[in-house]
PDB file of C-alpha atoms and ligand atoms in Angstrom:
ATOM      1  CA  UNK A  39     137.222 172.225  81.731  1.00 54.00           C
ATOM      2  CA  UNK A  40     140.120 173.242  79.492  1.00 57.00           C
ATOM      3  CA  UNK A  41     141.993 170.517  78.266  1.00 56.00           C
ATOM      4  CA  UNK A  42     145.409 172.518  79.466  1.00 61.00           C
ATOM      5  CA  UNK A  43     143.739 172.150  82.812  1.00 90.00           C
ATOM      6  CA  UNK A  44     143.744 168.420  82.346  1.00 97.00           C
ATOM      7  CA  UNK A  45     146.340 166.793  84.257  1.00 97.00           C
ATOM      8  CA  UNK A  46     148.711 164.881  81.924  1.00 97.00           C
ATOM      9  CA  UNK A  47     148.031 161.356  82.636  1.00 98.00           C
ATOM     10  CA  UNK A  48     144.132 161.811  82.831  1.00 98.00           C
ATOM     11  CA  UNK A  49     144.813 164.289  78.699  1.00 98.00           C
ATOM     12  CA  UNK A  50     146.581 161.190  77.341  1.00 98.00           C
ATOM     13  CA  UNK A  51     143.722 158.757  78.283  1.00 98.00           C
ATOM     14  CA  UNK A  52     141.008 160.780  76.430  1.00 98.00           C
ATOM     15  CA  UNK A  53     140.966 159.791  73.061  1.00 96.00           C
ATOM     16  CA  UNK A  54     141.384 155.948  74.545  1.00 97.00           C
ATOM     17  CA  UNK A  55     137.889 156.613  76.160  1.00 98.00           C
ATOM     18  CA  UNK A  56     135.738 155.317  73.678  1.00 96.00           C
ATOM     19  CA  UNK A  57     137.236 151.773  73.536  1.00 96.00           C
ATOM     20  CA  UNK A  58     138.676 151.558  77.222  1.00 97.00           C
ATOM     21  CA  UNK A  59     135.965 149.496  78.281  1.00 96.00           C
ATOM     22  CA  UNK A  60     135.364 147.162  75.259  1.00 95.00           C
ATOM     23  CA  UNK A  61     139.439 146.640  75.918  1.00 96.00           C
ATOM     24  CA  UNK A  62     138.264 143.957  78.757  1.00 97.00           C
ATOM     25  CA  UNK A  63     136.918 141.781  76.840  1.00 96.00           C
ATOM     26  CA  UNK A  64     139.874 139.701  76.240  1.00 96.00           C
ATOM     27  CA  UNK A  65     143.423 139.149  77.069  1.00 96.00           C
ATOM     28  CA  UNK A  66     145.765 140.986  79.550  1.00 96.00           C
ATOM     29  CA  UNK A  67     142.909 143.622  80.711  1.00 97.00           C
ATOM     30  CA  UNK A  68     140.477 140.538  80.787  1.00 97.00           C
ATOM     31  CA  UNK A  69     142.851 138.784  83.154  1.00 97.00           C
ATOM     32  CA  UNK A  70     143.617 142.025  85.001  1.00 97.00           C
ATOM     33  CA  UNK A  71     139.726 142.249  85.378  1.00 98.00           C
ATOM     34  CA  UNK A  72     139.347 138.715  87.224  1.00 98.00           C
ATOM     35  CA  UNK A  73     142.210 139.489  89.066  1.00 97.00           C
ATOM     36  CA  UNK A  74     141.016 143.131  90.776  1.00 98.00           C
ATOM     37  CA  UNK A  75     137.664 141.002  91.121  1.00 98.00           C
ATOM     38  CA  UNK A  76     139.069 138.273  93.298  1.00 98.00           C
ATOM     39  CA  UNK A  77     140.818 140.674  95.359  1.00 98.00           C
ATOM     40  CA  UNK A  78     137.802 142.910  95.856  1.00 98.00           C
ATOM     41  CA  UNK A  79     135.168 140.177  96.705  1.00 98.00           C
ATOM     42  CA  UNK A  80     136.264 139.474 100.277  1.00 98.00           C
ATOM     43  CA  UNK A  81     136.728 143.584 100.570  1.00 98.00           C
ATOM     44  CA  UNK A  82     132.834 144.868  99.069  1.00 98.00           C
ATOM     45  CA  UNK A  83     130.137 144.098 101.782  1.00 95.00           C
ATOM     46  CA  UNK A  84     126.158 144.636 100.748  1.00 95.00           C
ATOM     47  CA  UNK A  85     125.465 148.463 100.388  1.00 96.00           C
ATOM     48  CA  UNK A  86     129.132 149.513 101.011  1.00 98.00           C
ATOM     49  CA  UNK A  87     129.788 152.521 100.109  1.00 98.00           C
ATOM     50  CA  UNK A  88     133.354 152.585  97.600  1.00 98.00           C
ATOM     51  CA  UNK A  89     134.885 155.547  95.928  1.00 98.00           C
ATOM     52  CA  UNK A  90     136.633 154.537  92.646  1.00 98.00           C
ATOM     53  CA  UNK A  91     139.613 156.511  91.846  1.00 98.00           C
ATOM     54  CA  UNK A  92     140.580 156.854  88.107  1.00 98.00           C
ATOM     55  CA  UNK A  93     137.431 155.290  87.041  1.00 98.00           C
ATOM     56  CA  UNK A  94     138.189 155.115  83.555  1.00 98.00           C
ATOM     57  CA  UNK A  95     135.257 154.274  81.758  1.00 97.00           C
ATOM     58  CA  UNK A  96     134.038 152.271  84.550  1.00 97.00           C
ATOM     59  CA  UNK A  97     134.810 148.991  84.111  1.00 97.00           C
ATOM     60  CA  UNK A  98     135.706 148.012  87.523  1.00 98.00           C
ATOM     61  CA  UNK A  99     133.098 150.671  88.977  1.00 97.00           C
ATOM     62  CA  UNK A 100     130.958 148.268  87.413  1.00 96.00           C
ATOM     63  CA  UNK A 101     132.416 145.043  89.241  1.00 97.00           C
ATOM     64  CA  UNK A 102     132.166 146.994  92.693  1.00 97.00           C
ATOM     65  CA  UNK A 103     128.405 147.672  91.716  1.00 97.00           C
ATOM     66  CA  UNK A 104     128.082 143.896  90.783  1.00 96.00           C
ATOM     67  CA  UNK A 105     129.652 143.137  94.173  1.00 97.00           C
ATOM     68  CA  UNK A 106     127.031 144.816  95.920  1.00 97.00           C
ATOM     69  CA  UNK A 107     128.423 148.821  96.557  1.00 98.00           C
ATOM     70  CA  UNK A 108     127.694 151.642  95.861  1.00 97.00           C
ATOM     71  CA  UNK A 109     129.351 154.972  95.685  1.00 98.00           C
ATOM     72  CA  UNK A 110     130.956 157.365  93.459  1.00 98.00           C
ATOM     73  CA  UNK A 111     133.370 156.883  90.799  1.00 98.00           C
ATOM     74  CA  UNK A 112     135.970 160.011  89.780  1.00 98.00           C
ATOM     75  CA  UNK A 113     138.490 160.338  86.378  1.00 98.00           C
ATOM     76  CA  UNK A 114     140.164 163.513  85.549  1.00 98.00           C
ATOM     77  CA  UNK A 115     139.742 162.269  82.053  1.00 98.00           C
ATOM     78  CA  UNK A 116     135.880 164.018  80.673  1.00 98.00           C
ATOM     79  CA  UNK A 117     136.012 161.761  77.619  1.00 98.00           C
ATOM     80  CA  UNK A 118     136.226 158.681  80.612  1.00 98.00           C
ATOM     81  CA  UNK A 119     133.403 159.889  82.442  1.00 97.00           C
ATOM     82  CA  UNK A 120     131.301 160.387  79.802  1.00 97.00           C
ATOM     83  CA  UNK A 121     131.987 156.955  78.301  1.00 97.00           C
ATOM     84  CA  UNK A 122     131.540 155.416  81.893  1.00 96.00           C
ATOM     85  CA  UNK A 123     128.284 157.316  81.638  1.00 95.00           C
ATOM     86  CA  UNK A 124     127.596 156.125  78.795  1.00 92.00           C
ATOM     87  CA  UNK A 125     127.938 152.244  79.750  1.00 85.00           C
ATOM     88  CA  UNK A 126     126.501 152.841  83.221  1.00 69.00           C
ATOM     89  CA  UNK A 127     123.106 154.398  82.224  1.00 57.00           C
ATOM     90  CA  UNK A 128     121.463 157.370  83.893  1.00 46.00           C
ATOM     91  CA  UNK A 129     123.795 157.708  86.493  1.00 49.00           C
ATOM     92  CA  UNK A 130     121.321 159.471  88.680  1.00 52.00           C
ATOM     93  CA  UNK A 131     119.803 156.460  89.379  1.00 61.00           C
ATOM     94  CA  UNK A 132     122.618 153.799  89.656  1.00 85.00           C
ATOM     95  CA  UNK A 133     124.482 152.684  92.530  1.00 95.00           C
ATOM     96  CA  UNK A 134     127.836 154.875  91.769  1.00 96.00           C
ATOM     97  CA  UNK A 135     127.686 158.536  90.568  1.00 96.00           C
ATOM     98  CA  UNK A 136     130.522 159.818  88.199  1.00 97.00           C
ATOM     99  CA  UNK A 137     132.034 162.480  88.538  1.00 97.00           C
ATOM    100  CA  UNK A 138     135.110 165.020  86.423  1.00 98.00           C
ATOM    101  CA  UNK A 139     137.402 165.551  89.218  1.00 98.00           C
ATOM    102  CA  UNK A 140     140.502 168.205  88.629  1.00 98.00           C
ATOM    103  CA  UNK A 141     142.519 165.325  90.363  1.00 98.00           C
ATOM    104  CA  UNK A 142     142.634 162.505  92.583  1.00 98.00           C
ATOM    105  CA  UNK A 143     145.298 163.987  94.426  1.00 98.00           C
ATOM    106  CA  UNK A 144     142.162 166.366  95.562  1.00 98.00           C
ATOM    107  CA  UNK A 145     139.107 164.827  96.105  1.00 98.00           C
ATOM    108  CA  UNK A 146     135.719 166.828  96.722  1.00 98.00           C
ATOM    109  CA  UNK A 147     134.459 164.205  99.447  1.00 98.00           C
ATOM    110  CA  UNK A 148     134.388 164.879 102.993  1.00 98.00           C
ATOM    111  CA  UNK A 149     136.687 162.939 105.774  1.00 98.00           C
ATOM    112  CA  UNK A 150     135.428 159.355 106.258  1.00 98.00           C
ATOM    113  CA  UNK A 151     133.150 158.901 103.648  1.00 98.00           C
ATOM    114  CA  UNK A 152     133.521 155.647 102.454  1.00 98.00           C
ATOM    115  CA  UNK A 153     133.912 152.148 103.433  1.00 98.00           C
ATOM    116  CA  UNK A 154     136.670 151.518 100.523  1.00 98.00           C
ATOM    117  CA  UNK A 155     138.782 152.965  98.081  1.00 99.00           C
ATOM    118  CA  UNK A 156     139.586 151.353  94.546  1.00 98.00           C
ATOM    119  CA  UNK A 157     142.803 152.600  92.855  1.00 99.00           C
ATOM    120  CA  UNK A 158     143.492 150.581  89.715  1.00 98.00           C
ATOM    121  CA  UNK A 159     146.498 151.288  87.844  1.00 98.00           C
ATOM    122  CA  UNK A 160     146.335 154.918  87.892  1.00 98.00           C
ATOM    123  CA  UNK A 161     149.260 156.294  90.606  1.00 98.00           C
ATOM    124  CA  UNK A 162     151.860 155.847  87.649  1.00 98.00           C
ATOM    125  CA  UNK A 163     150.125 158.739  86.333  1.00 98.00           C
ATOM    126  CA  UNK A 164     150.000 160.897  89.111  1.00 98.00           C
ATOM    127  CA  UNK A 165     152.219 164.004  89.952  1.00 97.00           C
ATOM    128  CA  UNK A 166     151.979 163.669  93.455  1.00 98.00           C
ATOM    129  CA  UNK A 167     151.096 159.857  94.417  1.00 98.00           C
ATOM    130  CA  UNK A 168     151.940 160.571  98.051  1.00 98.00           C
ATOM    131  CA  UNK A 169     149.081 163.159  98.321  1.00 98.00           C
ATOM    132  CA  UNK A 170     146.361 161.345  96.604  1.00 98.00           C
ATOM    133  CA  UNK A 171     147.475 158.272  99.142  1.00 98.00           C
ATOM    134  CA  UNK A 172     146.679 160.501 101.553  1.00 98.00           C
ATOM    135  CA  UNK A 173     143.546 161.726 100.584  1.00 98.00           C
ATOM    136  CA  UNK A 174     142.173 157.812 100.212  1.00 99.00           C
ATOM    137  CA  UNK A 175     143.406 157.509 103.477  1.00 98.00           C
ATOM    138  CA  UNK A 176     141.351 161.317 104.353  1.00 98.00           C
ATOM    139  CA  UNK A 177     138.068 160.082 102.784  1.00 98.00           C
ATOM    140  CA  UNK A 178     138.413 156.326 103.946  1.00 98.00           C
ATOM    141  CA  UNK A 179     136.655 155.493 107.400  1.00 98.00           C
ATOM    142  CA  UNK A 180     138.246 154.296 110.297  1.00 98.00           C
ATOM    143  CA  UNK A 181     138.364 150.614 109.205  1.00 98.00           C
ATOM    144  CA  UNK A 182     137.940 150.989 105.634  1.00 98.00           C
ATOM    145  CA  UNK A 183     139.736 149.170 102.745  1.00 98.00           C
ATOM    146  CA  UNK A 184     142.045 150.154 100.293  1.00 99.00           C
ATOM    147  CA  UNK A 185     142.911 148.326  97.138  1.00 99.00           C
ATOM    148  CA  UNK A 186     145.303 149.641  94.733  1.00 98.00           C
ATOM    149  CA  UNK A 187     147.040 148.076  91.996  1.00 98.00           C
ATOM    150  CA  UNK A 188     151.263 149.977  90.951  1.00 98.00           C
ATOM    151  CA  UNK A 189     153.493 149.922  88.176  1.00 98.00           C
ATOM    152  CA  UNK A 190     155.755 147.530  89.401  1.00 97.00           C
ATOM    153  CA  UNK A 191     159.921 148.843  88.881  1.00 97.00           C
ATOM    154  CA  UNK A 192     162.081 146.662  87.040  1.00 96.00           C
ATOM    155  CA  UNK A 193     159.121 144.699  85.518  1.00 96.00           C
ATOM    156  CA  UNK A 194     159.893 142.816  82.693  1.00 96.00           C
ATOM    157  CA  UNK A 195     157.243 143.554  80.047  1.00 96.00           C
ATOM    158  CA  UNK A 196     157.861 147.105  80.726  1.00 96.00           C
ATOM    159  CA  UNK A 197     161.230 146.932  80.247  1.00 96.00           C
ATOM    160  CA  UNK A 198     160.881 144.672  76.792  1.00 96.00           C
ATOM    161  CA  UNK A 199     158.764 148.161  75.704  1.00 97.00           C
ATOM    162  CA  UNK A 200     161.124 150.454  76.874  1.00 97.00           C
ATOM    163  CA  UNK A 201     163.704 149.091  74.309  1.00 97.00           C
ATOM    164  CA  UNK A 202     160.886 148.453  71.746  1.00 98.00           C
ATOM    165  CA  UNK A 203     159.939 152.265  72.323  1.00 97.00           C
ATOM    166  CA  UNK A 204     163.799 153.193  71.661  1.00 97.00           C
ATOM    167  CA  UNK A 205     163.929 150.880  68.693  1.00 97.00           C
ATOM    168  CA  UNK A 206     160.822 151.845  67.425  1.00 97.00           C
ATOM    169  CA  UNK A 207     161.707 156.192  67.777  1.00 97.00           C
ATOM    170  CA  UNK A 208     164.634 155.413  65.549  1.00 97.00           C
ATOM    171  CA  UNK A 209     162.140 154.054  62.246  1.00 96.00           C
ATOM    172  CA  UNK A 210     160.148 157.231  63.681  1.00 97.00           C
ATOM    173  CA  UNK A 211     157.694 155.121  65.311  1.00 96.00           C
ATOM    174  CA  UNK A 212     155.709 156.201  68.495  1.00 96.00           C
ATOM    175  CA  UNK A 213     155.416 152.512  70.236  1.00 97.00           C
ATOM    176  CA  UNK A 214     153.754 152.164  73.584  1.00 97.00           C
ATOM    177  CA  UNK A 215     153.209 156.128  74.200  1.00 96.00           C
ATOM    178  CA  UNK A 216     151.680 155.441  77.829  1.00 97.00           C
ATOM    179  CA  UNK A 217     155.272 155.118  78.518  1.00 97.00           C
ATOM    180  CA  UNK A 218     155.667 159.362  78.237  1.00 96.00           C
ATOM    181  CA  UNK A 219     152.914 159.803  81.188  1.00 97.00           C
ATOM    182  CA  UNK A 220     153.308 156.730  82.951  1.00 97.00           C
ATOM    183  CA  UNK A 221     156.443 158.551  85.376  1.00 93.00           C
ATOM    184  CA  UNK A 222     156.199 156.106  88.055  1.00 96.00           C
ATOM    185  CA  UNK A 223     157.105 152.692  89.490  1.00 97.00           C
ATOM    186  CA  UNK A 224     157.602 150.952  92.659  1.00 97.00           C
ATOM    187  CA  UNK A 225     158.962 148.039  94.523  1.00 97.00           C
ATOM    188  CA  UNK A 226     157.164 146.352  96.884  1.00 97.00           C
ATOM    189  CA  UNK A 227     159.436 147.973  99.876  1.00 98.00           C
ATOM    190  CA  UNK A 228     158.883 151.603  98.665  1.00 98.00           C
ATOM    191  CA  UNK A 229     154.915 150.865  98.159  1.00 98.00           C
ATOM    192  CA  UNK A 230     154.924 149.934 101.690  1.00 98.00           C
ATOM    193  CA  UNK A 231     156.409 152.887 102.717  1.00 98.00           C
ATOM    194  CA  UNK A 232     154.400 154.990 101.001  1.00 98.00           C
ATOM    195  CA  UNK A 233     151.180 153.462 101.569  1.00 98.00           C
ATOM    196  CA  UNK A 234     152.232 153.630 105.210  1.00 98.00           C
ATOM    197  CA  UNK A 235     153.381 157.554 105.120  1.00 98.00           C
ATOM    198  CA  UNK A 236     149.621 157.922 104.266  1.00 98.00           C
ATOM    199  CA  UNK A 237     148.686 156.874 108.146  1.00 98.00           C
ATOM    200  CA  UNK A 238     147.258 153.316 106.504  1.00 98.00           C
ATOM    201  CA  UNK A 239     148.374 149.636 107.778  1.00 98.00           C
ATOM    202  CA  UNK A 240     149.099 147.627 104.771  1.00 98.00           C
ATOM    203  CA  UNK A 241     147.588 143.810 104.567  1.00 98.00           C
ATOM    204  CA  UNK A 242     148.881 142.647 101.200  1.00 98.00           C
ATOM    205  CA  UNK A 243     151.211 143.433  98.715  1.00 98.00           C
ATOM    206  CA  UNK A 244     150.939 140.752  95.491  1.00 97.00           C
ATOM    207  CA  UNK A 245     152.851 140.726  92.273  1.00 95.00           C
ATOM    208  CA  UNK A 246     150.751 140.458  89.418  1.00 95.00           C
ATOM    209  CA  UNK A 247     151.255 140.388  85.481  1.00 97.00           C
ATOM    210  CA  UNK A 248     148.154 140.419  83.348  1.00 95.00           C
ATOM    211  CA  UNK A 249     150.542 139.477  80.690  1.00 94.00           C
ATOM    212  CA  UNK A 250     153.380 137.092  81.488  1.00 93.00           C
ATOM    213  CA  UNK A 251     152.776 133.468  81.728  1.00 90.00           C
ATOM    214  CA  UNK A 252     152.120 132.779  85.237  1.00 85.00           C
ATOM    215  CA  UNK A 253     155.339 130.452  85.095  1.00 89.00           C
ATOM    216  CA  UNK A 254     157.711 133.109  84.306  1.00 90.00           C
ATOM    217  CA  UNK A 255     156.213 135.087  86.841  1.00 86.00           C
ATOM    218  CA  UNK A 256     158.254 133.165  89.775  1.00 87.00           C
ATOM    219  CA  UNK A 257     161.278 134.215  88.066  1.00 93.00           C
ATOM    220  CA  UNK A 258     161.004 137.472  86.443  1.00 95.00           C
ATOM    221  CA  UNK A 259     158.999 140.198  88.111  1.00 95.00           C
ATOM    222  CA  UNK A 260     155.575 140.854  87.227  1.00 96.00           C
ATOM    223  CA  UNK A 261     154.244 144.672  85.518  1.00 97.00           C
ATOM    224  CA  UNK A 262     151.990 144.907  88.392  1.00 97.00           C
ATOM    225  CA  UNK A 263     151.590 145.495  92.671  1.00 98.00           C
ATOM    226  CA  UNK A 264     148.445 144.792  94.053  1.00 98.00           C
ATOM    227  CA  UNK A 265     147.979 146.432  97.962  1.00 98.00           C
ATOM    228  CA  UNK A 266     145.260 145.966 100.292  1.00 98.00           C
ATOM    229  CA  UNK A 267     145.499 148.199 102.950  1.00 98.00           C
ATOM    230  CA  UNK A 268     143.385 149.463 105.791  1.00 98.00           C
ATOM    231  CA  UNK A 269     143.111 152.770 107.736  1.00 98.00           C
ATOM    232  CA  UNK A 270     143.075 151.692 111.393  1.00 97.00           C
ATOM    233  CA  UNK A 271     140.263 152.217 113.763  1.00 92.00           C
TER     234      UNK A 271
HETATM  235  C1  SAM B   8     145.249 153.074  83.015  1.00 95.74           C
HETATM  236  S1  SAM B   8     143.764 153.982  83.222  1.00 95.74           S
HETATM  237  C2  SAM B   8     142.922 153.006  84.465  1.00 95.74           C
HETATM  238  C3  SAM B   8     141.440 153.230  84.465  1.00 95.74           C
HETATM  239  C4  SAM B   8     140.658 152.299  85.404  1.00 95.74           C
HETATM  240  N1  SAM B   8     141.051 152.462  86.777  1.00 95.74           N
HETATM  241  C5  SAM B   8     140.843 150.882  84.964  1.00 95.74           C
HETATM  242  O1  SAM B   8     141.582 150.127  85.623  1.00 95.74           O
HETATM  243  O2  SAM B   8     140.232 150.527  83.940  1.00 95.74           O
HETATM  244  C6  SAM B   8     144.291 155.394  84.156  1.00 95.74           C
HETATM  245  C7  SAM B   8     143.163 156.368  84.438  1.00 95.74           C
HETATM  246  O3  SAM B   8     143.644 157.372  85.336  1.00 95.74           O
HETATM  247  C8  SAM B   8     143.108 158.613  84.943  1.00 95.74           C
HETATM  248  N2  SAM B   8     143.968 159.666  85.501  1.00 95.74           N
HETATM  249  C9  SAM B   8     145.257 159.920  85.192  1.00 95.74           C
HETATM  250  N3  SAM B   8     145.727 160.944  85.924  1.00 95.74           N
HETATM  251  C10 SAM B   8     144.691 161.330  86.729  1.00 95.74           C
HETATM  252  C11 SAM B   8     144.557 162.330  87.748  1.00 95.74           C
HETATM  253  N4  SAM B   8     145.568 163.142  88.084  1.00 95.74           N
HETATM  254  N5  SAM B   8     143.378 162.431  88.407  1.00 95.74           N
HETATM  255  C12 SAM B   8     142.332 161.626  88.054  1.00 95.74           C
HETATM  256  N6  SAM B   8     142.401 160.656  87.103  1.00 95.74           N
HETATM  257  C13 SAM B   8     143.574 160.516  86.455  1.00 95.74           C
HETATM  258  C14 SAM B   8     143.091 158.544  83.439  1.00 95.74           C
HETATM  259  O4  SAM B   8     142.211 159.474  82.877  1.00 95.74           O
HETATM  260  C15 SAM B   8     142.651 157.098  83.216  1.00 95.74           C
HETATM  261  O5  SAM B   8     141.251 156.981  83.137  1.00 95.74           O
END
């Protein structure tokens, strides 16, 4: 693959790849880790079968596998896959296969072929996040469980960087770049909707910051949205 032909969001997460995953050892992505884990425990039976979207380098394929599914795992990012790869040993022989995909607004599964979908923090990224909803909801079965975690609109760390970033440009500093491919947010209401637009029921909608306090999260709002959503029977 061409890197032109690299969607934008998936181009600026290559040269991240090689230290995405040692990133969860500590702090924010640590607690961001414990958090997708609680919420996918009651979701992950024995020998599901999960699809993760925007793998990355696998972390959280790697929770779903310790959780007891199996299934594929997808990044648009090469320099991801290989690193999840990498970490995951011969993939041939695990319980998730990784795959390059052009886009997770486009995914090469047939309809109903798994039992969940994982989405973590990757729709901010998207061009189209109404189309890949609806191709979780496509490759989902009847029954099957979605969990996807949003950049949250109006969140409070993000805003703090947003001035940093305009601060920073004027010493002719580049301060928190994700901020260039990240185009999206949402409020709980318009997640709903759009989750909903796919043809799924929603369960859950959470606020969550990784990095606020948990204190100050009752009064300011949090960076992230956590949904849990199934496609009906
Ligand atoms: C913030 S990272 C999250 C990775 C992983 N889900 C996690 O939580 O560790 C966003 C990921 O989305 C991928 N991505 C961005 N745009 C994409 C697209 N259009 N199709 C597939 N993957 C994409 C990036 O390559 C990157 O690995």
């Amino acid at each position: 693959m061409h890197k032109t032909d690299i969607p934008s969001g998936a181009h600026f997460h290559e040269r991240l790849a090689s230290r995405w995953h040692q990133g969860y050892a500590s702090g924010g992505f640590r607690r961001r880790l414990d958090f997708i884990e609680s919420r996918l425990a009651p979701l992950v039976g024995p020998g599901s079968r999960w699809l993760d979207a925007g793998c990355g380098a696998g972390t959280l394929t790697q929770t779903l596998a310790r959780l007891g599914a199996q299934g594929e795992a997808v990044d648009g990012s090469p320099a991801m896959i290989a690193a999840a790869r990498q970490m995951g040993g011969d993939c041939s022989s695990g319980p998730f296969q990784f795959r390059v995909v052009h886009t997770v607004e486009s995914l090469p599964y047939p309809d109903e072929s798994f039992d969940g979908v994982l989405c973590s923090s990757v729709l901010e990224y998207l061009e189209r996040p109404g189309a890949a909803l609806s191709e979780f909801a496509r490759v989902l079965r009847p029954g099957g469980r979605l969990l996807l975690t949003a950049a949250r609109t109006g969140s409070a760390v993000r805003t703090v960087q947003v001035v940093v970033r305009r601060v920073a440009a004027l010493a002719g500093r580049n301060a928190f770049e994700y901020l260039t491919v990240s185009r999206h947010t949402c409020g709980p209401g318009g997640l709903r909707r759009a989750v909903e637009a796919a043809a799924m029921r929603v369960d859950a909608i959470e606020p969550f910051d990784p990095v606020m306090p948990p204190w100050l999260q009752s009064v300011l709002p949090s960076s992230l949205l956590a949904v849990t959503a199934t496609r009906p029977a």
